[in-house]
Amino acid sequence: MSSETRSPLPLLLRRHTSSESKNLATVSSSLLPAFGTVIDEGYLQLKKYTIAPYDRRYRWWQTFLVILVIYSAWASPFELAFKKVATGSLMPVDLTVDAFFAADIILTFFVAYLDKSTYLLVDDHKKIAIRYATKLWLPMDIASTLPFQSMYRVITGKMHQGDIFGFLNLLRLWRLRRVSELFTRLEKDTRFSYFWTRYCKLICVTLFAVHSAGCFYYWLAIHHKTSKKTWIGAQITDFEHRSIWLGYTYSIYWSIVTLTTVGYGDLHAENTGEKVFNILYMLFNIGLTAYLIGNMTNLIVHSAIRTFAMRDAINEILRYASKNRLPEGLKEQMLAHMQLKFKTAELQQEEVLEDLPKAIRSSIAQHLFHKTVEKAYLFKGISDDLVTQLVSEIKAEYFPPKVDIILQNEIPTDFYIIAAGAMDVLIYKNGTEQFLTKQGPAEMAGEIGVIFNIPQPFTVRTKRLSQVIRISHHHFKQIVQQQNEDGKTIILNFVQYLRSLKQELQQEIPFLTELLGDMNIEHVESSQEPQNTETLRSDNDEGAHIEGTPTSYPLSSTLPMRVVIHGHHPNENTTDSSTMGKVIHLTDSIEDLLELAEKKFGKRGNTILMANGSQVEELNALRENDHLYIF
């Protein structure tokens, strides 16, 4: 890469890591390196006596010039209307301001620029000078900076009182482009409110229009041959010799009244020239008013659009509840959930996260929820890799008070970790609601139905505003199936948790007592017959025959099917406890099923029948909770 051009990327890196700037929002969006550009790390500095256009010090200089531009925008029309100040009190100020802009012209010859075709930063002084001199910028900058009145006075030795210099001073309005550039940059800068930046811009446009129109209208009155036949002369006699600020006040008053279309009529056009100017000004006001109203409407609507959306959603809920005659309590839950959804939208920012790459979303989830998942009893002792994979697939949700997040007997598709808040565990019996226990942060809800693959045994309801982490059943099984050791740890944690449950909770979980007893039997058998256990593990590597055996097998890739086996013919009615139905996980083969039945009932069978008497020849034909009769 030649010394004439520099890739902007090193400048970005240098600027970001230096003490001059700590906010990337200040970097112009135009600094985009072209695809395929070779970045030479050796060229981190521009040529000597060259200024980077996005250097912090240069930006402060530009901001200072904007303040001087504001003065020029006020002084140029004012000096046209009131010639006395142009050759009197304001002349030293004008010369000082012009001197600063003259210095900026010289400084511009040393400011590097961005080549729009290659997106490379050009720091060659010759190219910078040619670019600046061959465009309109240099002649207009010079014309707007030259003090014509003072130059005429130096050359001729006398002060010219004509209007020519007043109109030449209007060339200073060329500097207004700097204000436009400043507002454009501020609107893109996230450190500043877009609403207030835009609002200030609209105010500045309005004030400049009012000031300029008032000054020009006063200039028309001054140059009319009959002062009494003017808009201000009809009210103030000999106004030319009165106070300058009196005339300026009347001019601004007329301009504001006309701009706002109030039109009191106390100041009105008296001659043809003033009437023509009024016509043009009012036509201009139509466009300016439309511009102001349109912009203000967009700003207000944009800031209130979420409120409108919330009100519409609430009205839809009310209409739906009324049309379908929903209970009052259910309607209140719907309204509370909708209101909470809008209140927490800024915290969840789902739309923002969806647009981010998966790696960034995963990093955000790790930062927010990694510790919460580690605290859950089910995941204690598992590897950090598995926790990381789980956290990448979770979703955080908010629930208002008194809302059911899990319903009894619903299909288990997700389970939850409580991040904040409190919940009640309930059960419905004989048409009545019974309280079982309460849960707090780091506790889990819904995992029993998910792991056992049974309808949810409990209803879980929030006590107060709660934040939960939802883990999909599908993603959970898909991730755990690759981690054998972690799968064993999860099962062990789950079994220990079940055994620690209160007796009233254990009684409400179908087949739990029998399953825990079966797991104890399997644990003893696996410790007494290690060789058989190893053989069984190799024959059936997807999981244990009995639900949740923690010491031998990890979770399977899909939930094993639950069936009930009996040790007699389906037509036989028996009350013998040894032949009562046993809940098991379906094995991989009929031979394994017969061996398992032999362990359960103490006798070997060779025939498997369904409840309707049909013989089972293939296990693939069975369904969840089928009753099998083995004899």
C-alpha positions as a printed NumPy array, in Angstrom:
array([[  0.   ,   0.   ,   0.   ],
       [  1.428,   3.352,  -0.978],
       [  1.968,   6.179,   1.44 ],
       [ -0.663,   8.226,  -0.34 ],
       [ -3.547,   6.147,   0.901],
       [ -4.225,   4.577,   4.239],
       [ -6.828,   2.032,   5.139],
       [ -9.214,   3.526,   7.698],
       [ -9.281,   0.327,   9.763],
       [ -5.995,   0.972,  11.594],
       [ -7.277,   4.45 ,  12.396],
       [-10.395,   2.924,  13.852],
       [ -8.358,   0.537,  15.959],
       [ -6.01 ,   3.269,  17.11 ],
       [ -8.855,   5.598,  17.887],
       [-10.764,   2.979,  19.83 ],
       [ -7.837,   2.004,  22.006],
       [ -6.44 ,   5.473,  22.593],
       [ -7.465,   7.792,  25.393],
       [ -8.837,  10.27 ,  22.897],
       [-12.09 ,   8.42 ,  22.384],
       [-13.846,   5.606,  24.189],
       [-17.122,   5.484,  22.295],
       [-17.473,   3.824,  18.924],
       [-20.659,   5.779,  18.321],
       [-18.526,   8.78 ,  17.422],
       [-16.936,   6.948,  14.504],
       [-18.438,   8.023,  11.206],
       [-20.335,   5.352,   9.328],
       [-18.437,   6.322,   6.189],
       [-15.31 ,   4.57 ,   7.456],
       [-15.931,   1.237,   5.784],
       [-12.923,  -0.642,   4.411],
       [-13.486,  -2.134,   0.983],
       [-13.737,  -5.908,   0.599],
       [-10.356,  -7.411,  -0.186],
       [ -8.44 ,  -4.402,   1.143],
       [ -5.057,  -5.45 ,   2.504],
       [ -4.478,  -3.879,   5.904],
       [ -0.838,  -3.022,   6.513],
       [ -0.29 ,  -2.755,  10.242],
       [  2.901,  -0.78 ,   9.603],
       [  0.957,   2.277,   8.494],
       [ -0.829,   3.294,  11.661],
       [  0.05 ,   6.976,  11.288],
       [ -0.82 ,   9.483,   8.591],
       [  1.745,  11.546,   6.769],
       [  3.426,  14.341,   8.64 ],
       [  1.315,  17.511,   8.925],
       [ -1.836,  15.606,   7.941],
       [ -4.986,  15.648,  10.066],
       [ -7.391,  12.719,  10.285],
       [-10.941,  13.925,   9.536],
       [-12.267,  12.061,  12.572],
       [ -9.593,  13.185,  14.983],
       [-11.152,  14.306,  18.255],
       [ -9.305,  17.628,  18.29 ],
       [-10.406,  18.429,  14.74 ],
       [-13.985,  17.594,  15.668],
       [-13.808,  20.067,  18.559],
       [-12.535,  22.709,  16.151],
       [-15.454,  22.025,  13.828],
       [-17.878,  22.297,  16.723],
       [-16.401,  25.657,  17.704],
       [-16.879,  26.879,  14.136],
       [-20.535,  25.854,  14.286],
       [-20.991,  28.323,  17.155],
       [-19.513,  31.04 ,  14.95 ],
       [-21.822,  29.952,  12.125],
       [-24.798,  30.592,  14.377],
       [-23.573,  34.129,  14.885],
       [-23.081,  34.587,  11.126],
       [-26.592,  33.305,  10.42 ],
       [-27.996,  35.945,  12.767],
       [-25.671,  38.828,  11.833],
       [-25.855,  38.617,   8.025],
       [-29.61 ,  39.425,   7.599],
       [-29.468,  41.774,  10.596],
       [-26.657,  43.868,   9.093],
       [-28.531,  44.019,   5.769],
       [-31.587,  45.535,   7.456],
       [-29.71 ,  47.746,   9.93 ],
       [-26.657,  49.114,   8.131],
       [-25.475,  51.1  ,  11.13 ],
       [-24.387,  48.015,  13.066],
       [-22.517,  46.648,  10.03 ],
       [-20.108,  49.591,  10.113],
       [-20.256,  50.115,  13.847],
       [-20.416,  47.824,  16.86 ],
       [-20.533,  44.498,  14.968],
       [-17.615,  45.144,  12.628],
       [-14.855,  44.009,  15.073],
       [-16.843,  40.861,  15.848],
       [-17.3  ,  40.149,  12.123],
       [-13.565,  40.528,  11.49 ],
       [-12.73 ,  38.152,  14.341],
       [-15.186,  35.54 ,  13.089],
       [-13.871,  35.857,   9.531],
       [-10.338,  35.32 ,  10.82 ],
       [-11.317,  31.965,  12.346],
       [-12.905,  30.818,   9.102],
       [ -9.842,  31.975,   7.168],
       [ -7.738,  29.779,   9.457],
       [-10.078,  26.877,   8.741],
       [ -9.544,  27.346,   4.981],
       [ -5.801,  26.936,   5.501],
       [ -6.358,  23.978,   7.833],
       [ -8.514,  22.196,   5.249],
       [ -5.468,  21.78 ,   2.983],
       [ -4.01 ,  19.458,   5.627],
       [ -7.111,  17.332,   6.359],
       [ -7.092,  13.841,   4.826],
       [-10.225,  12.736,   3.026],
       [-11.93 ,   9.433,   2.313],
       [-11.897,   8.275,  -1.291],
       [-15.491,   7.213,  -1.997],
       [-14.454,   4.776,  -4.726],
       [-11.854,   2.835,  -2.729],
       [-12.781,   3.774,   0.848],
       [ -9.143,   4.541,   1.53 ],
       [ -7.993,   7.564,   3.48 ],
       [ -5.958,   9.868,   1.214],
       [ -3.204,  11.765,   3.026],
       [ -1.22 ,  13.072,   0.055],
       [ -1.053,  16.887,   0.345],
       [ -1.159,  17.439,  -3.406],
       [ -4.286,  15.367,  -3.87 ],
       [ -5.941,  17.04 ,  -0.887],
       [ -5.209,  20.491,  -2.34 ],
       [ -6.399,  19.579,  -5.845],
       [ -9.623,  18.115,  -4.494],
       [-10.36 ,  21.188,  -2.354],
       [ -9.415,  23.739,  -5.049],
       [-11.27 ,  22.128,  -7.964],
       [-14.608,  21.968,  -6.195],
       [-17.047,  24.685,  -5.201],
       [-15.945,  24.617,  -1.586],
       [-12.797,  26.729,  -1.878],
       [-14.22 ,  29.712,  -3.856],
       [-17.362,  29.792,  -1.736],
       [-15.344,  29.559,   1.496],
       [-13.175,  32.459,   0.35 ],
       [-16.147,  34.553,  -0.803],
       [-17.952,  34.002,   2.504],
       [-14.827,  34.924,   4.497],
       [-13.512,  38.069,   2.795],
       [-14.401,  41.283,   4.74 ],
       [-15.532,  43.324,   1.71 ],
       [-16.562,  46.369,   3.747],
       [-13.188,  46.626,   5.491],
       [-11.281,  45.986,   2.253],
       [-13.173,  48.81 ,   0.538],
       [-12.417,  51.109,   3.449],
       [ -8.683,  50.255,   3.341],
       [ -8.491,  50.804,  -0.428],
       [-10.597,  53.965,  -0.736],
       [-10.159,  55.4  ,   2.739],
       [-13.872,  55.917,   3.252],
       [-16.888,  53.883,   4.38 ],
       [-19.421,  52.837,   1.763],
       [-23.033,  53.118,   2.907],
       [-24.657,  51.265,   0.   ],
       [-26.509,  47.962,   0.123],
       [-24.01 ,  46.103,  -2.015],
       [-21.903,  45.095,   0.966],
       [-25.002,  44.032,   2.879],
       [-25.84 ,  41.539,   0.131],
       [-22.229,  40.393,  -0.097],
       [-22.357,  39.653,   3.609],
       [-25.185,  37.217,   2.891],
       [-22.559,  34.959,   1.349],
       [-21.712,  34.023,   4.942],
       [-24.877,  31.932,   4.96 ],
       [-22.835,  29.397,   2.963],
       [-21.423,  28.416,   6.326],
       [-24.796,  26.99 ,   7.354],
       [-23.821,  23.723,   5.701],
       [-21.653,  23.085,   8.768],
       [-24.728,  23.181,  10.996],
       [-26.514,  20.722,   8.723],
       [-23.521,  18.379,   8.871],
       [-23.415,  18.673,  12.663],
       [-27.067,  17.718,  13.074],
       [-26.657,  14.838,  10.619],
       [-23.797,  13.487,  12.721],
       [-25.639,  13.978,  16.012],
       [-28.726,  12.175,  14.706],
       [-26.565,   9.095,  14.076],
       [-24.745,   9.33 ,  17.395],
       [-26.396,   7.024,  19.928],
       [-25.04 ,   9.076,  22.819],
       [-27.593,  11.779,  22.032],
       [-31.36 ,  11.492,  21.999],
       [-32.644,  11.421,  18.444],
       [-35.901,  13.075,  19.526],
       [-34.219,  16.096,  21.148],
       [-31.607,  16.408,  18.399],
       [-34.314,  16.513,  15.77 ],
       [-36.41 ,  18.824,  17.912],
       [-33.533,  21.307,  18.264],
       [-32.966,  21.194,  14.516],
       [-36.597,  22.1  ,  13.824],
       [-36.426,  24.974,  16.315],
       [-33.269,  26.303,  14.654],
       [-34.886,  26.171,  11.203],
       [-37.953,  28.026,  12.49 ],
       [-35.948,  30.733,  14.291],
       [-33.759,  31.32 ,  11.246],
       [-36.827,  31.642,   8.996],
       [-38.48 ,  34.097,  11.413],
       [-35.322,  36.191,  11.811],
       [-34.509,  36.345,   8.083],
       [-38.066,  37.204,   7.023],
       [-38.31 ,  39.975,   9.643],
       [-34.979,  41.52 ,   8.568],
       [-35.851,  41.464,   4.841],
       [-39.295,  42.952,   5.535],
       [-37.704,  45.779,   7.506],
       [-35.213,  46.301,   4.622],
       [-38.191,  46.793,   2.262],
       [-39.616,  49.46 ,   4.566],
       [-36.304,  51.288,   4.848],
       [-35.895,  51.514,   1.061],
       [-39.416,  52.63 ,   0.212],
       [-39.563,  56.2  ,  -1.04 ],
       [-42.454,  57.145,   1.284],
       [-41.873,  55.925,   4.804],
       [-45.499,  56.435,   5.838],
       [-46.634,  54.045,   3.104],
       [-44.856,  51.135,   4.677],
       [-46.004,  48.469,   7.126],
       [-44.01 ,  49.947,  10.024],
       [-44.215,  53.592,   8.986],
       [-48.01 ,  53.471,   9.326],
       [-47.503,  52.644,  13.011],
       [-44.274,  54.49 ,  13.907],
       [-43.46 ,  57.801,  12.32 ],
       [-39.812,  58.515,  11.588],
       [-38.957,  54.874,  12.358],
       [-35.651,  55.192,  10.428],
       [-34.213,  57.337,  13.194],
       [-35.651,  55.387,  16.095],
       [-33.896,  52.647,  18.072],
       [-32.564,  49.715,  16.066],
       [-33.978,  47.231,  18.577],
       [-37.432,  48.84 ,  18.32 ],
       [-37.471,  48.169,  14.58 ],
       [-36.106,  44.659,  15.092],
       [-38.77 ,  43.891,  17.678],
       [-41.553,  45.005,  15.327],
       [-40.028,  42.963,  12.505],
       [-39.842,  39.754,  14.564],
       [-43.369,  40.323,  15.872],
       [-44.729,  40.605,  12.334],
       [-42.761,  37.565,  11.187],
       [-43.987,  35.329,  13.996],
       [-47.599,  36.442,  13.614],
       [-47.468,  35.743,   9.888],
       [-45.647,  32.42 ,  10.273],
       [-48.183,  31.142,  12.782],
       [-51.051,  32.354,  10.505],
       [-52.55 ,  34.395,  13.386],
       [-52.718,  37.606,  11.364],
       [-53.89 ,  40.241,  13.851],
       [-53.863,  42.878,  11.089],
       [-52.152,  45.561,  13.171],
       [-49.066,  45.293,  10.949],
       [-49.943,  44.779,   7.298],
       [-48.569,  45.514,   3.843],
       [-49.054,  49.104,   2.618],
       [-47.456,  48.973,  -0.847],
       [-47.068,  46.604,  -3.765],
       [-43.563,  45.442,  -2.876],
       [-44.595,  44.484,   0.633],
       [-47.66 ,  42.641,  -0.662],
       [-45.526,  40.594,  -3.064],
       [-43.12 ,  39.774,  -0.243],
       [-46.057,  38.77 ,   1.99 ],
       [-47.352,  36.441,  -0.716],
       [-43.991,  34.728,  -1.111],
       [-43.469,  34.492,   2.633],
       [-46.88 ,  32.937,   3.266],
       [-46.33 ,  30.415,   0.459],
       [-43.012,  29.545,   2.075],
       [-44.777,  29.219,   5.432],
       [-47.13 ,  26.615,   3.99 ],
       [-44.18 ,  24.375,   3.137],
       [-42.349,  25.128,   6.378],
       [-45.451,  24.405,   8.474],
       [-46.015,  21.115,   6.674],
       [-42.368,  20.207,   7.256],
       [-42.548,  21.061,  10.964],
       [-45.867,  19.341,  11.591],
       [-44.818,  16.232,   9.674],
       [-41.549,  15.908,  11.564],
       [-43.082,  16.57 ,  14.962],
       [-45.86 ,  14.085,  14.279],
       [-43.354,  11.399,  13.328],
       [-41.289,  12.046,  16.444],
       [-44.289,  11.946,  18.78 ],
       [-45.834,   8.883,  17.141],
       [-42.497,   7.084,  17.168],
       [-42.101,   7.694,  20.889],
       [-45.679,   6.6  ,  21.628],
       [-46.035,   3.727,  19.167],
       [-45.512,   1.082,  21.854],
       [-48.232,   2.707,  23.971],
       [-50.638,   2.601,  21.027],
       [-49.776,  -1.052,  20.411],
       [-50.368,  -1.908,  24.073],
       [-53.742,  -0.144,  24.122],
       [-54.822,  -1.943,  20.95 ],
       [-53.749,  -5.312,  22.373],
       [-55.638,  -4.66 ,  25.616],
       [-58.767,  -3.654,  23.708],
       [-58.528,  -6.847,  21.652],
       [-58.29 ,  -8.91 ,  24.85 ],
       [-61.304,  -7.153,  26.35 ],
       [-63.369,  -7.74 ,  23.21 ],
       [-62.292, -11.382,  23.023],
       [-63.078, -12.005,  26.695],
       [-66.447, -10.32 ,  26.397],
       [-67.4  , -12.142,  23.2  ],
       [-66.48 , -15.559,  24.618],
       [-67.784, -14.81 ,  28.139],
       [-64.527, -15.705,  29.835],
       [-64.382, -15.682,  33.657],
       [-63.282, -12.452,  35.275],
       [-60.225, -14.045,  36.833],
       [-59.019, -15.419,  33.502],
       [-59.563, -12.057,  31.831],
       [-57.485, -10.352,  34.532],
       [-54.679, -12.856,  33.962],
       [-54.714, -12.111,  30.233],
       [-54.588,  -8.363,  30.842],
       [-51.818,  -8.658,  33.433],
       [-49.719, -10.802,  31.11 ],
       [-50.157,  -8.386,  28.2  ],
       [-49.243,  -5.358,  30.289],
       [-46.183,  -7.142,  31.673],
       [-45.141,  -8.115,  28.151],
       [-44.952,  -4.47 ,  27.12 ],
       [-43.281,  -3.373,  30.343],
       [-40.535,  -5.973,  30.013],
       [-40.044,  -5.624,  26.257],
       [-37.101,  -3.273,  26.822],
       [-35.451,  -5.85 ,  29.084],
       [-35.984,  -8.807,  26.757],
       [-35.411,  -7.02 ,  23.456],
       [-36.34 , -10.132,  21.468],
       [-36.353,  -8.297,  18.162],
       [-32.867,  -6.964,  18.793],
       [-31.495, -10.349,  19.81 ],
       [-32.997, -12.076,  16.79 ],
       [-30.956,  -9.862,  14.473],
       [-27.696, -10.692,  16.233],
       [-25.413, -13.586,  15.287],
       [-25.855, -16.77 ,  17.298],
       [-22.428, -16.402,  18.908],
       [-23.339, -12.977,  20.328],
       [-26.755, -14.204,  21.535],
       [-25.033, -17.137,  23.218],
       [-22.523, -14.837,  24.921],
       [-25.353, -12.658,  26.223],
       [-27.184, -15.708,  27.577],
       [-23.996, -16.966,  29.246],
       [-23.487, -13.618,  30.954],
       [-27.074, -13.423,  32.204],
       [-28.092, -16.993,  33.076],
       [-25.03 , -19.24 ,  33.443],
       [-24.899, -18.961,  37.238],
       [-28.656, -19.411,  37.57 ],
       [-28.593, -22.699,  35.645],
       [-25.635, -23.952,  37.693],
       [-27.604, -23.385,  40.916],
       [-30.516, -25.595,  39.81 ],
       [-30.455, -28.963,  41.572],
       [-30.762, -30.946,  38.327],
       [-27.511, -29.552,  36.911],
       [-25.292, -29.646,  39.979],
       [-22.036, -31.412,  39.296],
       [-22.358, -31.515,  35.509],
       [-19.631, -30.27 ,  33.196],
       [-19.326, -26.62 ,  32.312],
       [-19.595, -27.526,  28.62 ],
       [-23.081, -28.946,  29.105],
       [-24.179, -25.905,  31.093],
       [-22.903, -23.678,  28.294],
       [-24.864, -25.65 ,  25.693],
       [-28.034, -25.55 ,  27.779],
       [-27.791, -21.813,  28.415],
       [-27.433, -21.163,  24.676],
       [-30.886, -22.649,  24.068],
       [-32.857, -21.135,  26.934],
       [-35.303, -18.264,  26.905],
       [-36.095, -15.854,  29.737],
       [-39.689, -14.844,  30.386],
       [-41.583, -12.673,  32.847],
       [-44.88 , -13.646,  34.467],
       [-47.161, -11.366,  36.504],
       [-48.614, -12.476,  39.86 ],
       [-51.373, -15.093,  40.026],
       [-50.701, -16.566,  36.58 ],
       [-50.47 , -20.299,  35.852],
       [-47.278, -21.128,  33.971],
       [-47.84 , -24.905,  34.133],
       [-51.212, -26.587,  34.174],
       [-51.896, -29.963,  35.728],
       [-52.194, -32.784,  33.141],
       [-50.875, -30.684,  30.25 ],
       [-48.368, -32.188,  27.797],
       [-44.793, -31.633,  29.043],
       [-42.952, -29.568,  26.42 ],
       [-40.823, -27.286,  28.624],
       [-39.572, -26.986,  32.148],
       [-38.544, -23.88 ,  34.054],
       [-35.866, -22.562,  36.387],
       [-37.03 , -19.734,  38.635],
       [-34.579, -16.845,  38.311],
       [-36.499, -14.433,  40.545],
       [-39.849, -14.396,  42.277],
       [-41.932, -17.087,  43.973],
       [-44.446, -19.724,  42.884],
       [-47.053, -22.016,  44.42 ],
       [-47.351, -25.714,  43.534],
       [-51.011, -26.741,  43.435],
       [-53.103, -29.778,  42.586],
       [-56.782, -30.173,  41.757],
       [-58.636, -32.971,  43.512],
       [-62.337, -33.601,  43.419],
       [-62.928, -30.185,  41.904],
       [-61.025, -28.334,  44.613],
       [-57.628, -26.67 ,  44.549],
       [-55.083, -27.81 ,  47.118],
       [-51.821, -26.114,  48.014],
       [-48.8  , -28.424,  48.188],
       [-45.671, -26.302,  48.484],
       [-43.976, -23.114,  47.322],
       [-40.873, -22.542,  45.223],
       [-38.305, -19.764,  45.071],
       [-35.217, -18.693,  43.111],
       [-33.012, -21.455,  41.61 ],
       [-35.788, -24.058,  42.041],
       [-37.313, -25.901,  39.097],
       [-40.843, -26.478,  37.867],
       [-42.197, -28.917,  35.295],
       [-39.103, -31.137,  35.113],
       [-40.91 , -34.159,  36.597],
       [-43.352, -34.37 ,  33.709],
       [-40.575, -33.784,  31.179],
       [-38.182, -36.457,  32.467],
       [-40.864, -39.043,  33.25 ],
       [-42.677, -38.213,  29.998],
       [-45.995, -38.044,  31.794],
       [-48.639, -35.297,  31.95 ],
       [-47.616, -32.553,  34.326],
       [-48.623, -33.727,  37.812],
       [-48.961, -30.233,  39.313],
       [-50.174, -26.744,  38.526],
       [-47.528, -24.073,  39.096],
       [-48.741, -20.52 ,  39.732],
       [-46.78 , -17.335,  40.346],
       [-47.164, -15.609,  43.708],
       [-45.608, -12.327,  42.585],
       [-43.802, -10.894,  39.582],
       [-41.402, -13.65 ,  38.522],
       [-38.695, -14.192,  35.962],
       [-38.178, -17.75 ,  34.76 ],
       [-35.81 , -19.494,  32.378],
       [-37.59 , -21.842,  30.   ],
       [-35.76 , -24.89 ,  28.657],
       [-37.277, -26.835,  25.78 ],
       [-37.779, -30.57 ,  26.323],
       [-36.539, -31.261,  22.784],
       [-33.366, -29.208,  23.146],
       [-32.684, -30.637,  26.582],
       [-32.805, -34.253,  25.399],
       [-30.874, -33.426,  22.229],
       [-28.013, -31.852,  24.185],
       [-27.847, -34.391,  27.015],
       [-27.821, -37.446,  24.73 ],
       [-24.198, -36.692,  23.786],
       [-23.018, -36.481,  27.4  ],
       [-23.085, -39.926,  29.044],
       [-21.435, -38.983,  32.322],
       [-23.445, -35.791,  32.666],
       [-26.6  , -37.757,  31.895],
       [-25.872, -40.081,  34.807],
       [-25.267, -37.103,  37.077],
       [-28.562, -35.499,  36.032],
       [-30.468, -38.735,  36.711],
       [-28.774, -39.118,  40.09 ],
       [-29.654, -35.522,  41.019],
       [-33.22 , -36.122,  39.877],
       [-33.621, -39.311,  41.908],
       [-32.175, -37.705,  45.024],
       [-34.578, -34.821,  44.593],
       [-37.568, -37.157,  44.256],
       [-36.603, -39.01 ,  47.417],
       [-36.316, -35.72 ,  49.301],
       [-39.834, -34.635,  48.334],
       [-42.509, -34.437,  50.948],
       [-44.711, -37.49 ,  51.265],
       [-47.796, -35.629,  50.04 ],
       [-45.943, -34.614,  46.889],
       [-44.687, -38.132,  46.2  ],
       [-48.205, -39.483,  46.477],
       [-49.42 , -37.189,  43.72 ],
       [-46.847, -38.376,  41.153],
       [-48.145, -41.47 ,  39.294],
       [-46.141, -44.672,  39.932],
       [-43.404, -42.736,  41.786],
       [-43.232, -45.06 ,  44.812],
       [-42.995, -48.132,  42.623],
       [-40.397, -46.537,  40.352],
       [-38.204, -45.553,  43.292],
       [-38.461, -49.113,  44.61 ],
       [-37.521, -50.513,  41.214],
       [-34.512, -48.226,  41.041],
       [-33.322, -49.527,  44.411],
       [-33.621, -53.122,  43.156],
       [-31.748, -52.334,  39.97 ],
       [-29.027, -50.566,  41.935],
       [-28.487, -53.634,  44.116],
       [-28.478, -55.996,  41.124],
       [-26.035, -53.812,  39.205],
       [-23.626, -53.822,  42.172],
       [-23.913, -57.627,  42.658],
       [-23.595, -58.543,  38.977],
       [-21.166, -56.099,  37.376],
       [-20.45 , -58.371,  34.418],
       [-24.137, -58.731,  33.562],
       [-24.556, -55.012,  33.926],
       [-21.764, -54.345,  31.467],
       [-23.313, -56.809,  29.03 ],
       [-26.722, -55.166,  29.416],
       [-25.16 , -51.74 ,  28.882],
       [-23.645, -52.831,  25.588],
       [-26.859, -54.469,  24.421],
       [-29.014, -51.515,  25.346],
       [-26.894, -48.358,  25.146],
       [-29.803, -45.943,  24.945],
       [-30.961, -46.232,  28.559],
       [-32.057, -48.383,  31.465],
       [-34.998, -50.762,  31.503],
       [-36.324, -49.091,  34.615],
       [-37.089, -45.39 ,  34.551],
       [-34.266, -43.226,  35.842],
       [-31.578, -45.731,  36.834],
       [-28.908, -43.23 ,  37.837],
       [-25.752, -45.31 ,  38.278],
       [-25.599, -47.165,  34.98 ],
       [-27.114, -45.307,  32.086],
       [-27.351, -41.765,  30.766],
       [-30.51 , -40.176,  29.458],
       [-31.523, -41.581,  26.128],
       [-31.744, -39.53 ,  22.976],
       [-35.536, -39.8  ,  23.028],
       [-37.733, -40.454,  26.024],
       [-38.289, -44.222,  26.46 ],
       [-41.843, -45.449,  26.199],
       [-43.647, -46.363,  29.394],
       [-45.738, -49.554,  29.502],
       [-47.401, -51.602,  32.262],
       [-46.58 , -55.31 ,  32.413],
       [-48.62 , -58.042,  34.146],
       [-47.563, -61.612,  34.999],
       [-50.798, -63.373,  34.047],
       [-53.269, -63.899,  31.201],
       [-55.475, -60.84 ,  30.491],
       [-58.624, -62.916,  31.221],
       [-57.404, -63.859,  34.679],
       [-58.546, -61.688,  37.576],
       [-56.022, -61.782,  40.39 ],
       [-55.345, -59.721,  43.475],
       [-51.966, -61.296,  44.188],
       [-49.46 , -58.505,  44.787],
       [-46.749, -60.466,  43.022],
       [-48.703, -60.337,  39.757],
       [-49.865, -56.723,  39.97 ],
       [-48.918, -54.426,  37.076],
       [-45.414, -52.985,  36.964],
       [-44.576, -49.728,  35.181],
       [-41.406, -50.065,  33.112],
       [-39.62 , -48.428,  30.227],
       [-39.996, -50.443,  27.065],
       [-36.881, -52.427,  26.17 ],
       [-35.239, -52.746,  22.781],
       [-36.173, -56.377,  22.141],
       [-38.773, -58.958,  23.122],
       [-36.071, -61.12 ,  24.669],
       [-35.012, -58.281,  26.973],
       [-38.651, -57.695,  27.866],
       [-39.134, -61.352,  28.847],
       [-35.977, -61.246,  30.982],
       [-37.165, -58.101,  32.723],
       [-40.598, -59.649,  33.367],
       [-38.87 , -62.68 ,  34.896],
       [-37.058, -60.414,  37.335],
       [-40.305, -58.648,  38.244],
       [-42.582, -61.626,  38.699],
       [-40.1  , -64.433,  39.476],
       [-41.212, -66.686,  36.642],
       [-40.259, -67.042,  33.018],
       [-42.843, -66.232,  30.364],
       [-42.806, -66.795,  26.633],
       [-46.049, -65.174,  25.468],
       [-46.88 , -61.453,  25.347],
       [-50.506, -60.41 ,  24.888],
       [-52.29 , -57.077,  24.753],
       [-55.352, -56.309,  26.875],
       [-57.613, -57.312,  23.96 ],
       [-55.897, -60.696,  23.67 ],
       [-53.82 , -59.968,  20.561],
       [-50.244, -61.292,  20.621],
       [-47.31 , -58.883,  20.508],
       [-44.763, -59.802,  17.841],
       [-43.021, -56.437,  17.36 ],
       [-42.379, -53.829,  20.035],
       [-42.631, -51.009,  17.488],
       [-46.401, -51.526,  17.402],
       [-46.797, -50.618,  21.076],
       [-47.89 , -47.249,  22.376],
       [-47.386, -45.259,  25.548],
       [-49.093, -46.771,  28.663],
       [-50.097, -50.008,  26.911],
       [-50.778, -52.982,  29.235],
       [-48.802, -56.119,  28.383],
       [-49.597, -59.58 ,  29.786],
       [-46.563, -61.888,  29.959],
       [-47.033, -65.548,  30.995]])
